[in-house]
């Protein structure tokens, strides 16, 4: 049962994106999409994309190297072609993958008046339209450096939004709004062991479609376990 102080505090609902709200990795999926539309060599890009994804799952990803690799095609193609391709990506890949149960979970928090934030390790170019498709305006993602024209350079901008970095970036987000962990009632939904630092920081950790190690940890810690992507969702 919630205490009076918990009920009076603003509620903050945080969501990881890949494998939490989506039954896929959007960054990896974008890479596969660029292969399909002929922007990248299938054999070489596919091999490197799979290799980076394996490092991410293992928690050993060099983020700067990956971001430069993952954004090379959009940097070269320029804004008009890149945004047009992303619209196709949304239509062909992402929207069909958006399951009713995940959409309803996000919408239930929005209807309740909660502050809803998607916090993703995937870069802002890939994730911002996805967050908006879920009805979420507040996105914390890995940010990309921009040149004098406002287009991406392929380099990282600031702190990568992954592992402990998600806590750092959330601290900044809260502080910018005159809030702190002590003044909000926070919930975080994630599938990944990479997100344990933030899961440990919030009031209510929800292991969502968790990988086996996180499922075991959640059971050990008494965290709620939520499986969104069953056959009927």
Short mmCIF file of N, CA, C and O in Angstrom, two decimals, residues 124-171:
data_model
loop_
_atom_site.label_atom_id
_atom_site.label_comp_id
_atom_site.label_asym_id
_atom_site.label_seq_id
_atom_site.Cartn_x
_atom_site.Cartn_y
_atom_site.Cartn_z
N UNK A 124 19.50 9.26 -30.92
CA UNK A 124 18.31 10.11 -31.03
C UNK A 124 17.68 10.07 -32.42
O UNK A 124 16.45 10.19 -32.55
N UNK A 125 18.48 9.92 -33.47
CA UNK A 125 17.92 9.90 -34.82
C UNK A 125 16.97 8.72 -34.98
O UNK A 125 15.86 8.86 -35.52
N UNK A 126 17.37 7.56 -34.52
CA UNK A 126 16.54 6.36 -34.65
C UNK A 126 15.34 6.43 -33.72
O UNK A 126 14.22 6.06 -34.10
N UNK A 127 15.54 6.92 -32.49
CA UNK A 127 14.51 6.72 -31.46
C UNK A 127 13.46 7.81 -31.34
O UNK A 127 12.35 7.53 -30.89
N UNK A 128 13.77 9.05 -31.73
CA UNK A 128 12.79 10.12 -31.47
C UNK A 128 11.46 9.86 -32.17
O UNK A 128 10.40 9.98 -31.53
N UNK A 129 11.42 9.49 -33.45
CA UNK A 129 10.13 9.21 -34.07
C UNK A 129 9.42 8.01 -33.42
O UNK A 129 8.18 7.96 -33.41
N UNK A 130 10.17 7.07 -32.88
CA UNK A 130 9.56 5.92 -32.23
C UNK A 130 8.90 6.35 -30.93
O UNK A 130 7.76 5.96 -30.62
N UNK A 131 9.60 7.15 -30.14
CA UNK A 131 9.02 7.66 -28.90
C UNK A 131 7.73 8.41 -29.19
O UNK A 131 6.70 8.23 -28.51
N UNK A 132 7.75 9.25 -30.22
CA UNK A 132 6.56 10.02 -30.58
C UNK A 132 5.42 9.11 -31.02
O UNK A 132 4.25 9.39 -30.74
N UNK A 133 5.75 8.00 -31.69
CA UNK A 133 4.72 7.05 -32.11
C UNK A 133 4.03 6.41 -30.91
O UNK A 133 2.86 6.03 -30.99
N UNK A 134 4.75 6.28 -29.80
CA UNK A 134 4.15 5.77 -28.56
C UNK A 134 3.41 6.87 -27.80
O UNK A 134 2.82 6.60 -26.75
N UNK A 135 3.47 8.10 -28.31
CA UNK A 135 2.80 9.22 -27.63
C UNK A 135 3.65 9.86 -26.56
O UNK A 135 3.14 10.61 -25.72
N UNK A 136 4.96 9.60 -26.58
CA UNK A 136 5.87 10.11 -25.55
C UNK A 136 6.74 11.22 -26.14
O UNK A 136 7.46 11.00 -27.12
N UNK A 137 6.68 12.39 -25.53
CA UNK A 137 7.48 13.52 -26.00
C UNK A 137 8.84 13.60 -25.32
O UNK A 137 9.79 14.16 -25.88
N UNK A 138 8.94 13.07 -24.12
CA UNK A 138 10.19 13.15 -23.36
C UNK A 138 11.07 11.93 -23.68
O UNK A 138 10.74 10.80 -23.32
N UNK A 139 12.17 12.18 -24.37
CA UNK A 139 13.10 11.12 -24.76
C UNK A 139 14.49 11.47 -24.27
O UNK A 139 14.97 12.58 -24.48
N UNK A 140 15.12 10.52 -23.61
CA UNK A 140 16.55 10.62 -23.29
C UNK A 140 17.23 9.51 -24.06
O UNK A 140 16.98 8.33 -23.81
N UNK A 141 18.04 9.88 -25.03
CA UNK A 141 18.71 8.90 -25.89
C UNK A 141 20.18 9.28 -26.00
O UNK A 141 20.61 10.33 -25.52
N UNK A 142 20.96 8.42 -26.61
CA UNK A 142 22.34 8.77 -26.90
C UNK A 142 22.34 9.87 -27.95
O UNK A 142 21.78 9.72 -29.03
N UNK A 143 22.95 11.00 -27.59
CA UNK A 143 22.89 12.18 -28.46
C UNK A 143 24.06 12.19 -29.43
O UNK A 143 25.14 11.66 -29.16
N UNK A 144 23.82 12.83 -30.57
CA UNK A 144 24.78 12.87 -31.66
C UNK A 144 25.29 14.29 -31.88
O UNK A 144 24.51 15.25 -31.84
N UNK A 145 26.57 14.40 -32.12
CA UNK A 145 27.17 15.70 -32.42
C UNK A 145 26.65 16.21 -33.75
O UNK A 145 26.45 15.44 -34.69
N UNK A 146 26.47 17.53 -33.85
CA UNK A 146 26.00 18.15 -35.08
C UNK A 146 27.04 19.15 -35.59
O UNK A 146 27.75 19.78 -34.79
N UNK A 147 27.08 19.32 -36.90
CA UNK A 147 28.01 20.29 -37.49
C UNK A 147 27.34 21.66 -37.58
O UNK A 147 26.24 21.88 -37.06
N UNK A 148 27.99 22.59 -38.26
CA UNK A 148 27.49 23.96 -38.34
C UNK A 148 26.14 24.05 -39.05
O UNK A 148 25.37 24.99 -38.83
N UNK A 149 25.84 23.07 -39.90
CA UNK A 149 24.56 23.08 -40.61
C UNK A 149 23.44 22.44 -39.80
O UNK A 149 22.27 22.48 -40.20
N UNK A 150 23.80 21.82 -38.66
CA UNK A 150 22.81 21.15 -37.83
C UNK A 150 22.66 19.68 -38.12
O UNK A 150 21.84 19.00 -37.50
N UNK A 151 23.47 19.16 -39.06
CA UNK A 151 23.39 17.73 -39.37
C UNK A 151 24.45 16.96 -38.59
O UNK A 151 25.42 17.53 -38.08
N UNK A 152 24.25 15.67 -38.49
CA UNK A 152 25.10 14.83 -37.66
C UNK A 152 26.50 14.65 -38.27
O UNK A 152 26.66 14.56 -39.49
N UNK A 153 27.49 14.56 -37.38
CA UNK A 153 28.88 14.35 -37.81
C UNK A 153 29.30 12.89 -37.73
O UNK A 153 30.31 12.51 -38.31
N UNK A 154 28.55 12.09 -36.97
CA UNK A 154 28.94 10.70 -36.73
C UNK A 154 29.57 10.49 -35.38
O UNK A 154 29.81 9.36 -34.96
N UNK A 155 29.82 11.59 -34.65
CA UNK A 155 30.43 11.49 -33.33
C UNK A 155 29.37 11.57 -32.23
O UNK A 155 28.25 12.05 -32.45
N UNK A 156 29.73 11.11 -31.07
CA UNK A 156 28.87 11.22 -29.90
C UNK A 156 28.83 12.66 -29.41
O UNK A 156 29.78 13.42 -29.56
N UNK A 157 27.71 13.00 -28.74
CA UNK A 157 27.61 14.28 -28.04
C UNK A 157 27.31 13.98 -26.58
O UNK A 157 26.24 13.48 -26.25
N UNK A 158 28.27 14.24 -25.72
CA UNK A 158 28.03 14.07 -24.29
C UNK A 158 28.05 12.61 -23.83
O UNK A 158 28.63 11.74 -24.46
N UNK A 159 27.38 12.38 -22.72
CA UNK A 159 27.37 11.09 -22.02
C UNK A 159 26.47 10.09 -22.77
O UNK A 159 25.29 10.35 -22.98
N UNK A 160 27.03 8.94 -23.19
CA UNK A 160 26.16 7.91 -23.78
C UNK A 160 25.08 7.49 -22.78
O UNK A 160 25.35 7.35 -21.58
N UNK A 161 23.89 7.28 -23.28
CA UNK A 161 22.77 6.96 -22.39
C UNK A 161 22.65 5.46 -22.22
O UNK A 161 21.69 4.83 -22.68
N UNK A 162 23.62 4.88 -21.53
CA UNK A 162 23.57 3.44 -21.28
C UNK A 162 24.29 3.12 -19.98
O UNK A 162 25.13 3.89 -19.51
N UNK A 163 23.91 1.97 -19.39
CA UNK A 163 24.45 1.53 -18.11
C UNK A 163 24.37 2.67 -17.08
O UNK A 163 23.32 3.27 -16.91
N UNK A 164 25.47 2.97 -16.39
CA UNK A 164 25.46 4.04 -15.39
C UNK A 164 25.12 5.39 -16.00
O UNK A 164 24.64 6.29 -15.31
N UNK A 165 25.39 5.53 -17.31
CA UNK A 165 25.07 6.77 -17.99
C UNK A 165 23.59 7.10 -17.96
O UNK A 165 23.21 8.28 -18.00
N UNK A 166 22.73 6.09 -17.90
CA UNK A 166 21.29 6.36 -17.82
C UNK A 166 20.95 7.06 -16.50
O UNK A 166 20.06 7.92 -16.47
N UNK A 167 21.63 6.70 -15.44
CA UNK A 167 21.39 7.36 -14.16
C UNK A 167 21.89 8.81 -14.22
O UNK A 167 21.21 9.74 -13.77
N UNK A 168 23.07 9.01 -14.80
CA UNK A 168 23.63 10.36 -14.93
C UNK A 168 22.69 11.25 -15.73
O UNK A 168 22.37 12.38 -15.33
N UNK A 169 22.22 10.74 -16.85
CA UNK A 169 21.34 11.55 -17.71
C UNK A 169 19.98 11.81 -17.03
O UNK A 169 19.41 12.89 -17.19
N UNK A 170 19.47 10.83 -16.28
CA UNK A 170 18.22 11.06 -15.56
C UNK A 170 18.42 12.07 -14.44
O UNK A 170 17.54 12.91 -14.20
N UNK A 171 19.56 12.03 -13.78
CA UNK A 171 19.86 13.04 -12.76
C UNK A 171 19.79 14.43 -13.37
O UNK A 171 19.23 15.37 -12.77
#
